[in-house]
JSON list of C-alpha atoms in Angstrom, two decimals:
[
{"chain": "A", "resi": 201, "resn": "MET", "atom": "CA", "xyz": [0.21, -28.14, -3.43]},
{"chain": "A", "resi": 202, "resn": "GLY", "atom": "CA", "xyz": [1.36, -30.11, -6.48]},
{"chain": "A", "resi": 203, "resn": "ILE", "atom": "CA", "xyz": [-1.97, -31.92, -6.62]},
{"chain": "A", "resi": 204, "resn": "ALA", "atom": "CA", "xyz": [-3.74, -28.56, -6.30]},
{"chain": "A", "resi": 205, "resn": "PHE", "atom": "CA", "xyz": [-1.86, -27.16, -9.30]},
{"chain": "A", "resi": 206, "resn": "LEU", "atom": "CA", "xyz": [-2.56, -30.34, -11.27]},
{"chain": "A", "resi": 207, "resn": "GLY", "atom": "CA", "xyz": [-6.25, -30.16, -10.41]},
{"chain": "A", "resi": 208, "resn": "ALA", "atom": "CA", "xyz": [-6.47, -26.51, -11.44]},
{"chain": "A", "resi": 209, "resn": "GLY", "atom": "CA", "xyz": [-4.70, -27.24, -14.74]},
{"chain": "A", "resi": 210, "resn": "LEU", "atom": "CA", "xyz": [-6.93, -30.22, -15.54]},
{"chain": "A", "resi": 211, "resn": "SER", "atom": "CA", "xyz": [-9.99, -28.19, -14.59]},
{"chain": "A", "resi": 212, "resn": "GLU", "atom": "CA", "xyz": [-9.10, -25.53, -17.14]},
{"chain": "A", "resi": 213, "resn": "TYR", "atom": "CA", "xyz": [-8.37, -28.21, -19.75]},
{"chain": "A", "resi": 214, "resn": "PHE", "atom": "CA", "xyz": [-11.72, -29.95, -19.27]},
{"chain": "A", "resi": 215, "resn": "ARG", "atom": "CA", "xyz": [-13.56, -26.62, -19.15]},
{"chain": "A", "resi": 216, "resn": "ARG", "atom": "CA", "xyz": [-12.21, -25.73, -22.59]},
{"chain": "A", "resi": 217, "resn": "LYS", "atom": "CA", "xyz": [-13.28, -29.18, -23.81]},
{"chain": "A", "resi": 218, "resn": "GLY", "atom": "CA", "xyz": [-16.80, -28.49, -22.54]},
{"chain": "A", "resi": 219, "resn": "LEU", "atom": "CA", "xyz": [-16.67, -31.25, -19.89]},
{"chain": "A", "resi": 220, "resn": "ARG", "atom": "CA", "xyz": [-18.14, -29.32, -16.95]},
{"chain": "A", "resi": 221, "resn": "VAL", "atom": "CA", "xyz": [-18.87, -32.53, -15.06]},
{"chain": "A", "resi": 222, "resn": "LEU", "atom": "CA", "xyz": [-15.10, -32.99, -14.68]},
{"chain": "A", "resi": 223, "resn": "ALA", "atom": "CA", "xyz": [-14.00, -29.35, -14.67]},
{"chain": "A", "resi": 224, "resn": "GLU", "atom": "CA", "xyz": [-16.08, -28.10, -11.74]},
{"chain": "A", "resi": 225, "resn": "PRO", "atom": "CA", "xyz": [-15.09, -30.81, -9.18]},
{"chain": "A", "resi": 226, "resn": "LEU", "atom": "CA", "xyz": [-11.42, -30.46, -10.10]},
{"chain": "A", "resi": 227, "resn": "GLU", "atom": "CA", "xyz": [-11.65, -26.67, -9.77]},
{"chain": "A", "resi": 228, "resn": "ARG", "atom": "CA", "xyz": [-13.21, -26.89, -6.30]},
{"chain": "A", "resi": 229, "resn": "THR", "atom": "CA", "xyz": [-10.57, -29.44, -5.29]},
{"chain": "A", "resi": 230, "resn": "GLY", "atom": "CA", "xyz": [-7.77, -27.18, -6.53]},
{"chain": "A", "resi": 231, "resn": "VAL", "atom": "CA", "xyz": [-9.20, -24.24, -4.61]},
{"chain": "A", "resi": 232, "resn": "CYS", "atom": "CA", "xyz": [-9.60, -26.12, -1.33]},
{"chain": "A", "resi": 233, "resn": "LEU", "atom": "CA", "xyz": [-6.46, -28.29, -1.31]},
{"chain": "A", "resi": 234, "resn": "PRO", "atom": "CA", "xyz": [-4.05, -25.46, -0.35]},
{"chain": "A", "resi": 235, "resn": "LEU", "atom": "CA", "xyz": [-5.97, -25.12, 2.91]},
{"chain": "A", "resi": 236, "resn": "LEU", "atom": "CA", "xyz": [-4.69, -28.53, 4.08]},
{"chain": "A", "resi": 237, "resn": "PRO", "atom": "CA", "xyz": [-0.97, -27.63, 4.35]},
{"chain": "A", "resi": 238, "resn": "VAL", "atom": "CA", "xyz": [-1.93, -24.18, 5.67]},
{"chain": "A", "resi": 239, "resn": "LEU", "atom": "CA", "xyz": [-3.95, -25.73, 8.49]},
{"chain": "A", "resi": 240, "resn": "ALA", "atom": "CA", "xyz": [-1.13, -28.21, 9.13]},
{"chain": "A", "resi": 241, "resn": "TYR", "atom": "CA", "xyz": [1.14, -25.36, 10.29]},
{"chain": "A", "resi": 242, "resn": "TRP", "atom": "CA", "xyz": [1.43, -26.72, 13.83]},
{"chain": "A", "resi": 243, "resn": "VAL", "atom": "CA", "xyz": [3.19, -29.89, 12.64]},
{"chain": "A", "resi": 244, "resn": "LEU", "atom": "CA", "xyz": [5.67, -28.09, 10.39]},
{"chain": "A", "resi": 245, "resn": "PRO", "atom": "CA", "xyz": [9.14, -27.74, 11.94]},
{"chain": "A", "resi": 246, "resn": "TYR", "atom": "CA", "xyz": [10.12, -24.44, 10.33]},
{"chain": "A", "resi": 247, "resn": "ALA", "atom": "CA", "xyz": [8.16, -21.25, 9.77]},
{"chain": "A", "resi": 248, "resn": "SER", "atom": "CA", "xyz": [10.03, -20.66, 6.50]},
{"chain": "A", "resi": 249, "resn": "GLU", "atom": "CA", "xyz": [8.38, -23.79, 5.06]},
{"chain": "A", "resi": 250, "resn": "TYR", "atom": "CA", "xyz": [5.01, -22.47, 6.21]},
{"chain": "A", "resi": 251, "resn": "ALA", "atom": "CA", "xyz": [5.68, -19.20, 4.39]},
{"chain": "A", "resi": 252, "resn": "LEU", "atom": "CA", "xyz": [6.55, -21.16, 1.24]},
{"chain": "A", "resi": 253, "resn": "VAL", "atom": "CA", "xyz": [3.18, -22.90, 1.42]},
{"chain": "A", "resi": 254, "resn": "TRP", "atom": "CA", "xyz": [1.44, -19.53, 1.53]},
{"chain": "A", "resi": 255, "resn": "PHE", "atom": "CA", "xyz": [3.47, -18.28, -1.46]},
{"chain": "A", "resi": 256, "resn": "TRP", "atom": "CA", "xyz": [2.60, -21.38, -3.49]},
{"chain": "A", "resi": 257, "resn": "ALA", "atom": "CA", "xyz": [-1.06, -20.92, -2.56]},
{"chain": "A", "resi": 258, "resn": "GLY", "atom": "CA", "xyz": [-0.88, -17.29, -3.70]},
{"chain": "A", "resi": 259, "resn": "LEU", "atom": "CA", "xyz": [0.68, -18.37, -7.01]},
{"chain": "A", "resi": 260, "resn": "LEU", "atom": "CA", "xyz": [-2.05, -20.98, -7.52]},
{"chain": "A", "resi": 261, "resn": "TYR", "atom": "CA", "xyz": [-4.85, -18.48, -6.94]},
{"chain": "A", "resi": 262, "resn": "ALA", "atom": "CA", "xyz": [-3.10, -15.97, -9.22]},
{"chain": "A", "resi": 263, "resn": "VAL", "atom": "CA", "xyz": [-2.96, -18.55, -12.02]},
{"chain": "A", "resi": 264, "resn": "MET", "atom": "CA", "xyz": [-6.62, -19.41, -11.46]},
{"chain": "A", "resi": 265, "resn": "SER", "atom": "CA", "xyz": [-7.53, -15.72, -11.58]},
{"chain": "A", "resi": 266, "resn": "ILE", "atom": "CA", "xyz": [-5.96, -15.54, -15.05]},
{"chain": "A", "resi": 267, "resn": "PHE", "atom": "CA", "xyz": [-7.80, -18.65, -16.25]},
{"chain": "A", "resi": 268, "resn": "LYS", "atom": "CA", "xyz": [-11.14, -17.62, -14.74]},
{"chain": "A", "resi": 269, "resn": "ARG", "atom": "CA", "xyz": [-10.68, -13.86, -15.25]},
{"chain": "A", "resi": 270, "resn": "SER", "atom": "CA", "xyz": [-11.77, -13.50, -11.65]},
{"chain": "A", "resi": 271, "resn": "TRP", "atom": "CA", "xyz": [-10.78, -10.62, -9.37]},
{"chain": "A", "resi": 272, "resn": "SER", "atom": "CA", "xyz": [-11.85, -12.72, -6.38]},
{"chain": "A", "resi": 273, "resn": "PHE", "atom": "CA", "xyz": [-9.09, -15.26, -7.05]},
{"chain": "A", "resi": 274, "resn": "ALA", "atom": "CA", "xyz": [-6.61, -12.44, -7.68]},
{"chain": "A", "resi": 275, "resn": "LEU", "atom": "CA", "xyz": [-7.45, -10.86, -4.33]},
{"chain": "A", "resi": 276, "resn": "LEU", "atom": "CA", "xyz": [-7.24, -14.25, -2.64]},
{"chain": "A", "resi": 277, "resn": "GLY", "atom": "CA", "xyz": [-3.81, -14.81, -4.16]},
{"chain": "A", "resi": 278, "resn": "ALA", "atom": "CA", "xyz": [-2.60, -11.40, -3.00]},
{"chain": "A", "resi": 279, "resn": "VAL", "atom": "CA", "xyz": [-3.82, -12.05, 0.54]},
{"chain": "A", "resi": 280, "resn": "ALA", "atom": "CA", "xyz": [-2.11, -15.47, 0.58]},
{"chain": "A", "resi": 281, "resn": "ALA", "atom": "CA", "xyz": [1.16, -13.90, -0.60]},
{"chain": "A", "resi": 282, "resn": "ASN", "atom": "CA", "xyz": [0.89, -11.30, 2.15]},
{"chain": "A", "resi": 283, "resn": "MET", "atom": "CA", "xyz": [0.35, -14.04, 4.71]},
{"chain": "A", "resi": 284, "resn": "GLY", "atom": "CA", "xyz": [3.56, -15.68, 3.51]},
{"chain": "A", "resi": 285, "resn": "LEU", "atom": "CA", "xyz": [5.38, -12.37, 3.86]},
{"chain": "A", "resi": 286, "resn": "TRP", "atom": "CA", "xyz": [4.05, -11.90, 7.40]},
{"chain": "A", "resi": 287, "resn": "VAL", "atom": "CA", "xyz": [5.22, -15.39, 8.38]},
{"chain": "A", "resi": 288, "resn": "LEU", "atom": "CA", "xyz": [8.71, -14.62, 7.05]},
{"chain": "A", "resi": 289, "resn": "LEU", "atom": "CA", "xyz": [8.80, -11.31, 8.92]},
{"chain": "A", "resi": 290, "resn": "GLN", "atom": "CA", "xyz": [7.72, -13.03, 12.13]},
{"chain": "A", "resi": 291, "resn": "HIS", "atom": "CA", "xyz": [10.31, -15.75, 11.63]},
{"chain": "A", "resi": 292, "resn": "SER", "atom": "CA", "xyz": [13.03, -13.14, 11.00]},
{"chain": "A", "resi": 293, "resn": "GLY", "atom": "CA", "xyz": [12.24, -11.24, 14.20]},
{"chain": "A", "resi": 294, "resn": "LEU", "atom": "CA", "xyz": [10.77, -8.24, 12.37]},
{"chain": "A", "resi": 295, "resn": "TYR", "atom": "CA", "xyz": [7.69, -8.05, 14.58]},
{"chain": "A", "resi": 296, "resn": "PHE", "atom": "CA", "xyz": [4.71, -5.82, 13.87]},
{"chain": "A", "resi": 297, "resn": "TRP", "atom": "CA", "xyz": [5.26, -3.63, 16.93]},
{"chain": "A", "resi": 298, "resn": "LYS", "atom": "CA", "xyz": [8.85, -2.99, 15.83]},
{"chain": "A", "resi": 299, "resn": "HIS", "atom": "CA", "xyz": [8.39, -2.50, 12.07]},
{"chain": "A", "resi": 300, "resn": "PRO", "atom": "CA", "xyz": [4.69, -1.88, 11.29]},
{"chain": "A", "resi": 301, "resn": "GLN", "atom": "CA", "xyz": [5.59, -0.42, 7.91]},
{"chain": "A", "resi": 302, "resn": "MET", "atom": "CA", "xyz": [6.79, -3.77, 6.54]},
{"chain": "A", "resi": 303, "resn": "TRP", "atom": "CA", "xyz": [3.57, -5.46, 7.65]},
{"chain": "A", "resi": 304, "resn": "VAL", "atom": "CA", "xyz": [1.03, -2.86, 6.57]},
{"chain": "A", "resi": 305, "resn": "VAL", "atom": "CA", "xyz": [2.36, -1.30, 3.35]},
{"chain": "A", "resi": 306, "resn": "PRO", "atom": "CA", "xyz": [2.20, -4.42, 1.09]},
{"chain": "A", "resi": 307, "resn": "LEU", "atom": "CA", "xyz": [-1.40, -5.20, 2.02]},
{"chain": "A", "resi": 308, "resn": "ALA", "atom": "CA", "xyz": [-2.44, -1.56, 1.71]},
{"chain": "A", "resi": 309, "resn": "LEU", "atom": "CA", "xyz": [-0.90, -1.43, -1.79]},
{"chain": "A", "resi": 310, "resn": "VAL", "atom": "CA", "xyz": [-2.92, -4.52, -2.73]},
{"chain": "A", "resi": 311, "resn": "VAL", "atom": "CA", "xyz": [-6.08, -2.74, -1.55]},
{"chain": "A", "resi": 312, "resn": "LEU", "atom": "CA", "xyz": [-5.22, 0.35, -3.61]},
{"chain": "A", "resi": 313, "resn": "ILE", "atom": "CA", "xyz": [-4.59, -1.70, -6.74]},
{"chain": "A", "resi": 314, "resn": "ALA", "atom": "CA", "xyz": [-7.82, -3.66, -6.22]},
{"chain": "A", "resi": 315, "resn": "GLU", "atom": "CA", "xyz": [-9.76, -0.42, -5.83]},
{"chain": "A", "resi": 316, "resn": "GLN", "atom": "CA", "xyz": [-8.20, 1.04, -8.97]},
{"chain": "A", "resi": 317, "resn": "LEU", "atom": "CA", "xyz": [-9.07, -2.05, -11.01]},
{"chain": "A", "resi": 318, "resn": "ASN", "atom": "CA", "xyz": [-12.64, -2.25, -9.73]},
{"chain": "A", "resi": 319, "resn": "GLN", "atom": "CA", "xyz": [-13.69, 1.38, -9.94]},
{"chain": "A", "resi": 320, "resn": "ASP", "atom": "CA", "xyz": [-16.62, 0.49, -12.21]},
{"chain": "A", "resi": 321, "resn": "ARG", "atom": "CA", "xyz": [-18.10, -1.65, -9.43]},
{"chain": "A", "resi": 322, "resn": "LEU", "atom": "CA", "xyz": [-17.74, 0.96, -6.68]},
{"chain": "A", "resi": 323, "resn": "THR", "atom": "CA", "xyz": [-19.46, 4.24, -6.04]},
{"chain": "A", "resi": 324, "resn": "GLN", "atom": "CA", "xyz": [-17.40, 7.41, -5.86]},
{"chain": "A", "resi": 325, "resn": "ILE", "atom": "CA", "xyz": [-17.80, 7.55, -2.07]},
{"chain": "A", "resi": 326, "resn": "GLN", "atom": "CA", "xyz": [-16.71, 3.92, -1.69]},
{"chain": "A", "resi": 327, "resn": "SER", "atom": "CA", "xyz": [-13.64, 4.44, -3.88]},
{"chain": "A", "resi": 328, "resn": "ALA", "atom": "CA", "xyz": [-12.63, 7.57, -1.98]},
{"chain": "A", "resi": 329, "resn": "GLY", "atom": "CA", "xyz": [-13.11, 5.84, 1.37]},
{"chain": "A", "resi": 330, "resn": "ILE", "atom": "CA", "xyz": [-10.97, 2.86, 0.36]},
{"chain": "A", "resi": 331, "resn": "ARG", "atom": "CA", "xyz": [-8.23, 5.15, -0.96]},
{"chain": "A", "resi": 332, "resn": "TYR", "atom": "CA", "xyz": [-8.09, 7.26, 2.18]},
{"chain": "A", "resi": 333, "resn": "LEU", "atom": "CA", "xyz": [-8.07, 4.23, 4.50]},
{"chain": "A", "resi": 334, "resn": "ALA", "atom": "CA", "xyz": [-5.32, 2.46, 2.54]},
{"chain": "A", "resi": 335, "resn": "LEU", "atom": "CA", "xyz": [-3.17, 5.59, 2.21]},
{"chain": "A", "resi": 336, "resn": "ILE", "atom": "CA", "xyz": [-3.59, 6.48, 5.88]},
{"chain": "A", "resi": 337, "resn": "ALA", "atom": "CA", "xyz": [-2.50, 2.94, 6.77]},
{"chain": "A", "resi": 338, "resn": "ILE", "atom": "CA", "xyz": [0.62, 3.32, 4.60]},
{"chain": "A", "resi": 339, "resn": "TYR", "atom": "CA", "xyz": [1.65, 6.74, 5.88]},
{"chain": "A", "resi": 340, "resn": "VAL", "atom": "CA", "xyz": [0.75, 6.20, 9.55]},
{"chain": "A", "resi": 341, "resn": "SER", "atom": "CA", "xyz": [2.63, 2.88, 9.68]},
{"chain": "A", "resi": 342, "resn": "SER", "atom": "CA", "xyz": [5.66, 4.49, 8.02]},
{"chain": "A", "resi": 343, "resn": "THR", "atom": "CA", "xyz": [5.54, 7.41, 10.46]},
{"chain": "A", "resi": 344, "resn": "ALA", "atom": "CA", "xyz": [5.21, 5.03, 13.41]},
{"chain": "A", "resi": 345, "resn": "ASP", "atom": "CA", "xyz": [8.19, 3.03, 12.14]},
{"chain": "A", "resi": 346, "resn": "MET", "atom": "CA", "xyz": [10.26, 6.22, 12.06]},
{"chain": "A", "resi": 347, "resn": "PHE", "atom": "CA", "xyz": [9.37, 7.18, 15.64]},
{"chain": "A", "resi": 348, "resn": "ILE", "atom": "CA", "xyz": [9.76, 3.63, 17.00]},
{"chain": "A", "resi": 349, "resn": "ALA", "atom": "CA", "xyz": [13.32, 3.45, 15.62]},
{"chain": "A", "resi": 350, "resn": "GLY", "atom": "CA", "xyz": [14.04, 6.87, 17.11]},
{"chain": "A", "resi": 351, "resn": "LEU", "atom": "CA", "xyz": [14.75, 10.14, 15.36]},
{"chain": "A", "resi": 352, "resn": "GLY", "atom": "CA", "xyz": [18.36, 10.48, 14.37]},
{"chain": "A", "resi": 353, "resn": "ARG", "atom": "CA", "xyz": [19.08, 6.76, 14.71]},
{"chain": "A", "resi": 354, "resn": "SER", "atom": "CA", "xyz": [18.13, 5.83, 11.17]},
{"chain": "A", "resi": 355, "resn": "TRP", "atom": "CA", "xyz": [18.19, 7.92, 8.01]},
{"chain": "A", "resi": 356, "resn": "GLU", "atom": "CA", "xyz": [16.54, 5.18, 5.93]},
{"chain": "A", "resi": 357, "resn": "LEU", "atom": "CA", "xyz": [13.10, 5.37, 7.59]},
{"chain": "A", "resi": 358, "resn": "PRO", "atom": "CA", "xyz": [12.58, 9.15, 7.20]},
{"chain": "A", "resi": 359, "resn": "LEU", "atom": "CA", "xyz": [13.84, 8.85, 3.64]},
{"chain": "A", "resi": 360, "resn": "ALA", "atom": "CA", "xyz": [11.40, 6.01, 2.95]},
{"chain": "A", "resi": 361, "resn": "LEU", "atom": "CA", "xyz": [8.51, 8.13, 4.27]},
{"chain": "A", "resi": 362, "resn": "MET", "atom": "CA", "xyz": [9.63, 11.07, 2.12]},
{"chain": "A", "resi": 363, "resn": "VAL", "atom": "CA", "xyz": [9.84, 8.86, -0.98]},
{"chain": "A", "resi": 364, "resn": "LEU", "atom": "CA", "xyz": [6.37, 7.42, -0.32]},
{"chain": "A", "resi": 365, "resn": "SER", "atom": "CA", "xyz": [4.99, 10.93, 0.18]},
{"chain": "A", "resi": 366, "resn": "VAL", "atom": "CA", "xyz": [6.55, 12.25, -3.03]},
{"chain": "A", "resi": 367, "resn": "LEU", "atom": "CA", "xyz": [5.28, 9.21, -4.95]},
{"chain": "A", "resi": 368, "resn": "GLY", "atom": "CA", "xyz": [1.82, 9.85, -3.51]},
{"chain": "A", "resi": 369, "resn": "VAL", "atom": "CA", "xyz": [1.89, 13.46, -4.69]},
{"chain": "A", "resi": 370, "resn": "LEU", "atom": "CA", "xyz": [3.08, 12.46, -8.17]},
{"chain": "A", "resi": 371, "resn": "ALA", "atom": "CA", "xyz": [0.44, 9.72, -8.38]},
{"chain": "A", "resi": 372, "resn": "GLY", "atom": "CA", "xyz": [-2.21, 12.23, -7.33]},
{"chain": "A", "resi": 373, "resn": "VAL", "atom": "CA", "xyz": [-1.19, 14.66, -10.06]},
{"chain": "A", "resi": 374, "resn": "LEU", "atom": "CA", "xyz": [-0.89, 12.02, -12.79]},
{"chain": "A", "resi": 375, "resn": "LEU", "atom": "CA", "xyz": [-4.07, 10.11, -11.88]},
{"chain": "A", "resi": 376, "resn": "ARG", "atom": "CA", "xyz": [-5.99, 13.23, -10.78]},
{"chain": "A", "resi": 377, "resn": "VAL", "atom": "CA", "xyz": [-6.84, 11.70, -7.40]},
{"chain": "A", "resi": 378, "resn": "ARG", "atom": "CA", "xyz": [-7.16, 14.08, -4.48]},
{"chain": "A", "resi": 379, "resn": "ALA", "atom": "CA", "xyz": [-6.54, 11.44, -1.79]},
{"chain": "A", "resi": 380, "resn": "PHE", "atom": "CA", "xyz": [-3.01, 10.79, -3.09]},
{"chain": "A", "resi": 381, "resn": "LEU", "atom": "CA", "xyz": [-2.26, 14.49, -3.41]},
{"chain": "A", "resi": 382, "resn": "TYR", "atom": "CA", "xyz": [-3.63, 15.56, -0.01]},
{"chain": "A", "resi": 383, "resn": "LEU", "atom": "CA", "xyz": [-2.17, 12.78, 2.10]},
{"chain": "A", "resi": 384, "resn": "GLY", "atom": "CA", "xyz": [1.15, 12.72, 0.25]},
{"chain": "A", "resi": 385, "resn": "SER", "atom": "CA", "xyz": [1.58, 16.47, 0.74]},
{"chain": "A", "resi": 386, "resn": "SER", "atom": "CA", "xyz": [0.52, 16.31, 4.40]},
{"chain": "A", "resi": 387, "resn": "PHE", "atom": "CA", "xyz": [2.96, 13.58, 5.39]},
{"chain": "A", "resi": 388, "resn": "LEU", "atom": "CA", "xyz": [5.76, 15.14, 3.34]},
{"chain": "A", "resi": 389, "resn": "VAL", "atom": "CA", "xyz": [5.33, 18.31, 5.39]},
{"chain": "A", "resi": 390, "resn": "LEU", "atom": "CA", "xyz": [5.18, 16.20, 8.55]},
{"chain": "A", "resi": 391, "resn": "VAL", "atom": "CA", "xyz": [8.44, 14.35, 7.94]},
{"chain": "A", "resi": 392, "resn": "ILE", "atom": "CA", "xyz": [10.28, 17.54, 6.94]},
{"chain": "A", "resi": 393, "resn": "ALA", "atom": "CA", "xyz": [8.98, 19.40, 10.02]},
{"chain": "A", "resi": 394, "resn": "THR", "atom": "CA", "xyz": [9.93, 16.45, 12.24]},
{"chain": "A", "resi": 395, "resn": "MET", "atom": "CA", "xyz": [13.49, 16.34, 10.95]},
{"chain": "A", "resi": 396, "resn": "ILE", "atom": "CA", "xyz": [13.86, 20.11, 11.32]},
{"chain": "A", "resi": 397, "resn": "TRP", "atom": "CA", "xyz": [12.57, 19.93, 14.89]},
{"chain": "A", "resi": 398, "resn": "HIS", "atom": "CA", "xyz": [14.93, 17.06, 15.69]},
{"chain": "A", "resi": 399, "resn": "ALA", "atom": "CA", "xyz": [17.92, 18.90, 14.28]},
{"chain": "A", "resi": 400, "resn": "GLY", "atom": "CA", "xyz": [17.00, 22.19, 15.96]},
{"chain": "A", "resi": 401, "resn": "VAL", "atom": "CA", "xyz": [15.90, 20.97, 19.40]},
{"chain": "A", "resi": 402, "resn": "ASP", "atom": "CA", "xyz": [17.32, 17.50, 20.01]},
{"chain": "A", "resi": 403, "resn": "GLN", "atom": "CA", "xyz": [20.63, 18.27, 18.34]},
{"chain": "A", "resi": 404, "resn": "ARG", "atom": "CA", "xyz": [20.67, 21.84, 19.70]},
{"chain": "A", "resi": 405, "resn": "GLN", "atom": "CA", "xyz": [21.19, 23.33, 16.24]},
{"chain": "A", "resi": 406, "resn": "THR", "atom": "CA", "xyz": [18.95, 26.36, 16.82]},
{"chain": "A", "resi": 407, "resn": "TRP", "atom": "CA", "xyz": [20.14, 28.08, 13.65]},
{"chain": "A", "resi": 408, "resn": "ILE", "atom": "CA", "xyz": [18.21, 25.44, 11.69]},
{"chain": "A", "resi": 409, "resn": "LEU", "atom": "CA", "xyz": [14.98, 26.45, 13.43]},
{"chain": "A", "resi": 410, "resn": "TRP", "atom": "CA", "xyz": [15.61, 30.12, 12.74]},
{"chain": "A", "resi": 411, "resn": "SER", "atom": "CA", "xyz": [16.53, 29.49, 9.11]},
{"chain": "A", "resi": 412, "resn": "SER", "atom": "CA", "xyz": [13.51, 27.27, 8.57]},
{"chain": "A", "resi": 413, "resn": "GLY", "atom": "CA", "xyz": [11.22, 29.87, 10.14]},
{"chain": "A", "resi": 414, "resn": "ILE", "atom": "CA", "xyz": [12.60, 32.58, 7.88]},
{"chain": "A", "resi": 415, "resn": "VAL", "atom": "CA", "xyz": [12.28, 30.42, 4.76]},
{"chain": "A", "resi": 416, "resn": "LEU", "atom": "CA", "xyz": [8.72, 29.45, 5.73]},
{"chain": "A", "resi": 417, "resn": "GLY", "atom": "CA", "xyz": [7.76, 33.08, 6.29]},
{"chain": "A", "resi": 418, "resn": "VAL", "atom": "CA", "xyz": [9.20, 34.13, 2.92]},
{"chain": "A", "resi": 419, "resn": "ALA", "atom": "CA", "xyz": [7.42, 31.23, 1.21]},
{"chain": "A", "resi": 420, "resn": "ILE", "atom": "CA", "xyz": [4.05, 32.14, 2.77]},
{"chain": "A", "resi": 421, "resn": "TYR", "atom": "CA", "xyz": [4.53, 35.79, 1.82]},
{"chain": "A", "resi": 422, "resn": "ALA", "atom": "CA", "xyz": [5.43, 34.81, -1.76]},
{"chain": "A", "resi": 423, "resn": "LEU", "atom": "CA", "xyz": [2.39, 32.52, -1.91]},
{"chain": "A", "resi": 424, "resn": "PHE", "atom": "CA", "xyz": [0.02, 35.30, -0.88]},
{"chain": "A", "resi": 425, "resn": "MET", "atom": "CA", "xyz": [1.65, 37.69, -3.35]},
{"chain": "A", "resi": 426, "resn": "TYR", "atom": "CA", "xyz": [1.20, 35.14, -6.14]},
{"chain": "A", "resi": 427, "resn": "PHE", "atom": "CA", "xyz": [-2.42, 34.59, -5.10]},
{"chain": "A", "resi": 428, "resn": "GLU", "atom": "CA", "xyz": [-3.15, 38.30, -5.25]},
{"chain": "A", "resi": 429, "resn": "LYS", "atom": "CA", "xyz": [-1.46, 38.62, -8.63]},
{"chain": "A", "resi": 430, "resn": "ARG", "atom": "CA", "xyz": [-2.90, 35.45, -10.16]},
{"chain": "A", "resi": 431, "resn": "ARG", "atom": "CA", "xyz": [-6.20, 35.21, -8.32]},
{"chain": "A", "resi": 432, "resn": "GLN", "atom": "CA", "xyz": [-8.23, 34.02, -11.32]},
{"chain": "A", "resi": 433, "resn": "ASN", "atom": "CA", "xyz": [-5.66, 31.38, -12.25]},
{"chain": "A", "resi": 434, "resn": "VAL", "atom": "CA", "xyz": [-5.55, 30.06, -8.69]},
{"chain": "A", "resi": 435, "resn": "LEU", "atom": "CA", "xyz": [-9.35, 29.93, -8.42]},
{"chain": "A", "resi": 436, "resn": "HIS", "atom": "CA", "xyz": [-9.51, 28.13, -11.76]},
{"chain": "A", "resi": 437, "resn": "LEU", "atom": "CA", "xyz": [-6.95, 25.64, -10.49]},
{"chain": "A", "resi": 438, "resn": "VAL", "atom": "CA", "xyz": [-8.98, 25.06, -7.32]},
{"chain": "A", "resi": 439, "resn": "ASP", "atom": "CA", "xyz": [-12.12, 24.46, -9.40]},
{"chain": "A", "resi": 440, "resn": "LYS", "atom": "CA", "xyz": [-10.27, 21.89, -11.50]},
{"chain": "A", "resi": 441, "resn": "LEU", "atom": "CA", "xyz": [-8.98, 20.22, -8.33]},
{"chain": "A", "resi": 442, "resn": "LYS", "atom": "CA", "xyz": [-12.53, 19.82, -7.03]},
{"chain": "A", "resi": 443, "resn": "LYS", "atom": "CA", "xyz": [-13.40, 17.79, -10.13]},
{"chain": "A", "resi": 444, "resn": "TRP", "atom": "CA", "xyz": [-10.70, 15.19, -9.43]},
{"chain": "A", "resi": 445, "resn": "ASP", "atom": "CA", "xyz": [-11.68, 11.78, -8.06]}
]
């Protein structure tokens, strides 16, 4: 990895000097060298060292992305860093089937950031599709993590899903992106309904179900009253929402 960093640095130096005959071979060597310790995983005694190799590879590709102004290297660095994270999770006993949220969310966030930075290269349909797939991966994995742990056994996981949902709604409003707004709102309703159901049925607190039903009914009635009173404003708001990305 040290030789790879040295090769990448010398490649950038020679490129700025106009010596392409030296810069290009050193660049290719710097790109390919991290693959050697990665492929040598089976002879490494500790998985933590293997994760460190992936992190160093991610840092190398991130540095090269800055030098080359290349999104391809940036994406490669992000993927390498995620591989290092997955190795650490595996080594720590946090397996995918036990905590899918920790495995899926970082990579999905990388995909969302990459889509946001490359909007000029994507069509509107492609951007929307990538957003929905990445957000669904985030919210579904977080929901699965909550149910795998068991309702009522952990307050952190429902809270994490609520925070992610609220952040999605806020991001949708600020960035004017419907995917964030729709999915954030949907999973926020889901986690609240799930916790109410758990408290009312599993914990036999039926008054919570009755209270929630009354509050929901009043809220729906108030919403319809507001719609009737402010019909033009609501329709104008819906038209503006349709123009969001």
